[in-house]
Coordinates of N, CA, C and O in Angstrom, one line a residue:
M168 N 140.1 29.1 15.8 CA 140.7 27.4 15.9 C 141.2 26.5 14.6 O 140.2 27.7 13.6
K169 N 141.1 26.2 14.2 CA 141.4 25.6 12.4 C 140.6 24.3 12.7 O 141.4 23.6 13.9
A170 N 140.5 23.8 11.7 CA 139.8 22.9 11.9 C 139.9 21.7 10.5 O 140.7 22.3 9.9
R171 N 140.6 20.0 10.4 CA 140.9 19.9 9.1 C 140.0 18.7 9.6 O 140.1 17.7 10.6
V172 N 139.5 18.4 8.4 CA 138.6 17.2 8.2 C 139.0 16.8 6.9 O 139.2 16.9 5.5
H173 N 138.8 15.1 7.1 CA 139.3 14.1 6.2 C 137.8 13.7 5.5 O 136.9 13.2 6.1
V174 N 138.0 13.7 4.7 CA 136.3 12.7 3.9 C 137.6 11.5 2.6 O 138.5 12.3 2.1
M175 N 137.0 10.3 3.4 CA 137.5 9.3 2.4 C 136.1 8.4 2.0 O 134.1 8.6 2.8
L176 N 136.1 7.5 0.5 CA 135.3 7.1 0.4 C 134.2 6.4 1.1 O 135.7 5.8 2.1
K177 N 133.3 5.8 1.5 CA 133.1 4.3 2.9 C 133.5 2.8 1.8 O 133.1 3.1 1.7
D178 N 133.5 2.1 3.1 CA 134.8 1.2 2.6 C 133.4 -0.2 1.4 O 132.0 0.5 2.5
G179 N 133.3 -0.5 1.0 CA 132.7 -1.1 -0.6 C 132.2 -0.3 -1.8 O 131.4 -0.5 -2.1
V180 N 132.8 1.5 -0.9 CA 132.2 2.3 -2.3 C 133.7 2.9 -4.0 O 134.6 2.5 -3.0
L181 N 132.5 1.9 -4.6 CA 133.7 1.8 -5.5 C 134.8 3.5 -6.0 O 134.4 4.4 -5.7
D182 N 136.1 3.1 -6.0 CA 136.6 4.7 -5.9 C 137.6 4.7 -7.3 O 138.5 4.0 -7.6
P183 N 137.1 5.1 -8.9 CA 138.1 5.1 -10.0 C 139.5 5.7 -9.8 O 139.8 5.6 -10.2
Q184 N 139.3 6.8 -8.7 CA 140.2 8.2 -9.3 C 141.3 7.1 -8.3 O 143.0 7.2 -8.9
G185 N 141.3 6.1 -7.0 CA 142.2 5.9 -6.0 C 142.1 4.9 -7.2 O 143.8 4.5 -7.6
E186 N 141.4 3.9 -8.0 CA 142.3 2.8 -8.7 C 142.9 3.0 -10.3 O 144.0 2.6 -11.0
A187 N 142.4 4.6 -11.0 CA 143.0 5.4 -11.5 C 145.0 5.6 -11.2 O 146.0 5.4 -12.0
V188 N 145.2 6.8 -10.1 CA 146.2 6.5 -9.5 C 147.1 4.8 -9.2 O 148.2 4.7 -9.9
R189 N 146.7 3.8 -8.0 CA 147.1 2.6 -9.1 C 147.3 1.9 -9.5 O 148.5 1.6 -10.0
H190 N 146.4 2.2 -10.8 CA 146.9 2.1 -12.2 C 148.7 2.9 -13.0 O 149.7 2.2 -12.6
A191 N 148.5 3.8 -12.6 CA 149.5 4.7 -12.9 C 151.0 5.0 -12.5 O 151.9 4.9 -12.5
L192 N 150.2 4.8 -10.6 CA 151.8 4.1 -10.0 C 152.4 2.7 -10.7 O 153.9 2.8 -10.5
G193 N 151.2 1.5 -10.9 CA 152.4 0.5 -11.4 C 152.9 1.1 -12.7 O 154.0 0.0 -13.2
T194 N 152.2 1.2 -13.6 CA 153.0 2.2 -14.5 C 154.1 2.9 -14.9 O 155.2 2.6 -15.7
L195 N 154.7 3.5 -13.7 CA 155.0 3.8 -13.7 C 156.7 3.2 -12.7 O 157.9 3.6 -12.3
G196 N 156.3 1.4 -12.4 CA 157.6 1.0 -11.6 C 156.9 0.7 -10.3 O 157.8 -0.1 -9.3
F197 N 155.8 0.5 -9.5 CA 155.8 0.9 -8.6 C 154.7 -0.6 -8.2 O 153.1 -0.1 -8.2
A198 N 154.8 -1.4 -8.2 CA 154.5 -3.1 -7.8 C 153.7 -3.2 -6.9 O 153.1 -4.1 -7.8
G199 N 154.1 -2.8 -6.4 CA 154.2 -3.7 -4.6 C 152.3 -2.5 -4.2 O 152.3 -2.7 -3.0
V200 N 151.7 -1.7 -4.8 CA 150.7 -0.8 -5.0 C 150.1 -1.9 -5.2 O 149.6 -2.0 -6.5
S201 N 149.4 -2.3 -4.2 CA 148.4 -3.4 -4.3 C 147.0 -2.7 -3.9 O 145.3 -2.5 -5.4
A202 N 145.9 -1.4 -3.5 CA 145.0 -1.0 -3.2 C 144.9 0.9 -3.7 O 146.0 0.9 -2.6
V203 N 144.8 1.4 -4.3 CA 144.7 3.5 -3.5 C 143.0 3.9 -3.0 O 142.0 3.3 -4.0
R204 N 143.3 4.5 -2.0 CA 141.3 5.2 -2.0 C 141.7 6.7 -1.5 O 142.9 6.9 -1.2
Q205 N 141.2 7.3 -2.8 CA 141.4 8.7 -2.6 C 140.8 9.8 -2.4 O 139.2 8.8 -1.5
G206 N 141.2 10.2 -1.4 CA 140.2 11.2 -0.4 C 140.1 12.5 -0.3 O 140.5 13.4 -1.7
K207 N 139.8 13.7 0.4 CA 140.1 15.0 0.5 C 140.2 15.3 1.3 O 140.2 14.8 2.6
V208 N 140.9 16.7 2.6 CA 141.1 16.6 3.0 C 140.5 18.5 3.1 O 141.0 19.5 2.1
I209 N 140.0 19.4 4.1 CA 139.9 20.2 4.0 C 140.0 21.2 5.1 O 139.7 20.2 6.4
E210 N 140.3 22.2 5.1 CA 141.5 23.2 6.1 C 140.4 24.0 6.8 O 140.2 25.2 5.4
L211 N 139.9 24.4 7.6 CA 138.8 25.8 7.6 C 139.2 26.5 9.2 O 140.2 25.8 9.6
D212 N 139.7 28.1 9.0 CA 139.7 28.6 10.0 C 138.7 29.1 10.8 O 138.3 29.7 9.9
L213 N 138.0 28.5 12.3 CA 136.8 29.2 12.2 C 137.2 30.6 13.5 O 138.4 30.8 14.2
T214 N 136.6 31.3 14.0 CA 137.0 32.4 14.8 C 135.6 31.5 16.4 O 135.7 31.7 17.4
A215 N 135.6 30.2 16.7 CA 134.3 30.1 17.6 C 136.6 29.7 19.0 O 137.7 29.6 18.6
T216 N 136.0 29.9 20.0 CA 137.2 29.7 21.4 C 136.7 28.2 22.1 O 137.3 28.1 22.2
D217 N 135.8 27.9 21.9 CA 135.2 26.5 22.5 C 135.5 25.9 21.3 O 134.9 25.5 20.4
A218 N 136.4 24.2 21.5 CA 136.9 23.8 21.2 C 135.8 22.5 20.5 O 135.0 22.0 20.2
A219 N 134.7 22.2 22.0 CA 134.0 21.4 21.4 C 133.2 21.8 20.4 O 131.5 20.9 19.9
A220 N 132.4 23.6 21.5 CA 131.4 24.2 20.6 C 132.0 23.8 18.3 O 131.1 23.6 17.4
A221 N 133.5 24.2 18.2 CA 134.0 24.0 17.5 C 133.8 22.6 16.6 O 133.4 22.9 15.1
E222 N 134.0 21.3 16.9 CA 133.5 20.2 17.3 C 132.5 20.3 16.6 O 132.2 19.6 14.7
A223 N 131.3 20.7 16.9 CA 129.7 20.7 17.1 C 129.7 21.1 15.4 O 129.0 20.5 14.3
E224 N 130.0 22.0 14.9 CA 129.7 23.3 15.0 C 130.1 22.3 12.7 O 129.3 22.5 12.2
V225 N 131.7 22.4 13.3 CA 132.1 21.7 11.6 C 131.7 20.3 11.0 O 131.6 19.6 10.0
K226 N 130.9 19.2 12.3 CA 130.3 17.7 12.1 C 128.5 18.5 11.5 O 128.2 17.9 10.5
A227 N 127.9 19.7 11.3 CA 127.2 19.7 11.5 C 127.1 20.2 9.6 O 126.7 20.2 8.7
M228 N 128.7 20.9 9.2 CA 129.1 21.4 7.8 C 129.5 20.6 7.2 O 128.8 20.0 5.9
C229 N 130.2 18.9 7.5 CA 130.0 17.9 6.6 C 128.2 17.0 6.5 O 128.8 16.6 5.8
E230 N 127.6 17.5 7.5 CA 126.8 16.5 7.1 C 125.7 17.4 6.1 O 125.3 16.7 5.7
K231 N 125.9 18.1 6.0 CA 124.5 19.5 5.2 C 125.9 19.9 4.5 O 125.1 19.6 2.8
L232 N 126.9 19.7 3.7 CA 128.0 20.4 2.8 C 129.1 19.8 2.8 O 129.4 19.4 1.0
L233 N 130.4 19.1 2.8 CA 131.1 19.2 3.1 C 131.4 17.7 2.7 O 132.9 16.8 2.1
A234 N 130.3 16.4 3.0 CA 130.5 15.6 2.9 C 129.3 14.6 1.9 O 128.3 15.2 3.2
N235 N 129.2 14.4 1.9 CA 128.2 12.4 1.2 C 128.6 11.5 2.1 O 128.6 10.8 1.5
T236 N 127.8 12.0 3.2 CA 127.8 11.4 4.6 C 127.0 9.5 3.4 O 126.2 8.9 4.3
V237 N 126.5 10.0 1.9 CA 125.8 8.3 1.5 C 126.7 7.1 1.4 O 126.8 6.1 1.5
I238 N 127.8 8.0 1.0 CA 129.1 7.4 0.4 C 130.0 7.4 0.8 O 131.6 6.9 1.0
E239 N 130.1 8.2 2.0 CA 132.0 9.2 2.1 C 131.4 9.4 3.7 O 130.7 9.0 4.7
K240 N 132.3 8.8 4.2 CA 133.0 8.8 6.1 C 133.6 9.9 6.2 O 134.3 10.3 5.1
Y241 N 134.2 10.4 7.6 CA 134.7 11.6 7.9 C 135.3 12.0 9.0 O 134.6 11.0 10.3
T242 N 136.3 12.4 9.3 CA 137.0 12.6 10.2 C 136.5 14.2 10.6 O 137.1 15.0 9.6
V243 N 137.3 14.5 11.8 CA 137.3 15.8 12.1 C 138.4 16.0 13.4 O 138.0 16.2 14.3
E244 N 139.1 17.3 13.1 CA 139.8 17.6 14.3 C 140.3 19.0 14.2 O 140.1 19.9 13.0
I245 N 140.4 19.5 15.3 CA 140.6 20.4 16.2 C 142.0 20.7 16.9 O 142.0 20.2 17.5
A246 N 141.6 22.2 16.5 CA 143.3 22.9 16.8 C 143.5 23.1 17.6 O 142.4 24.9 16.9

């Protein structure tokens, strides 16, 4: 099975990388961008065969390592 984790900063948390990207886009002539939030995508190849168990395991990975749950939120997709 494959898992895809999307990690983003929570609403209200400053995103200096996103702001730098927004500024750079404006400098390049893309003036229609008013805000940018930058995140990360983590893809995992799992040996699990049960989707529910795989999702629970990936959520545990997120809580322990993949996401800083104080300032980040995450979503998990299992395929």
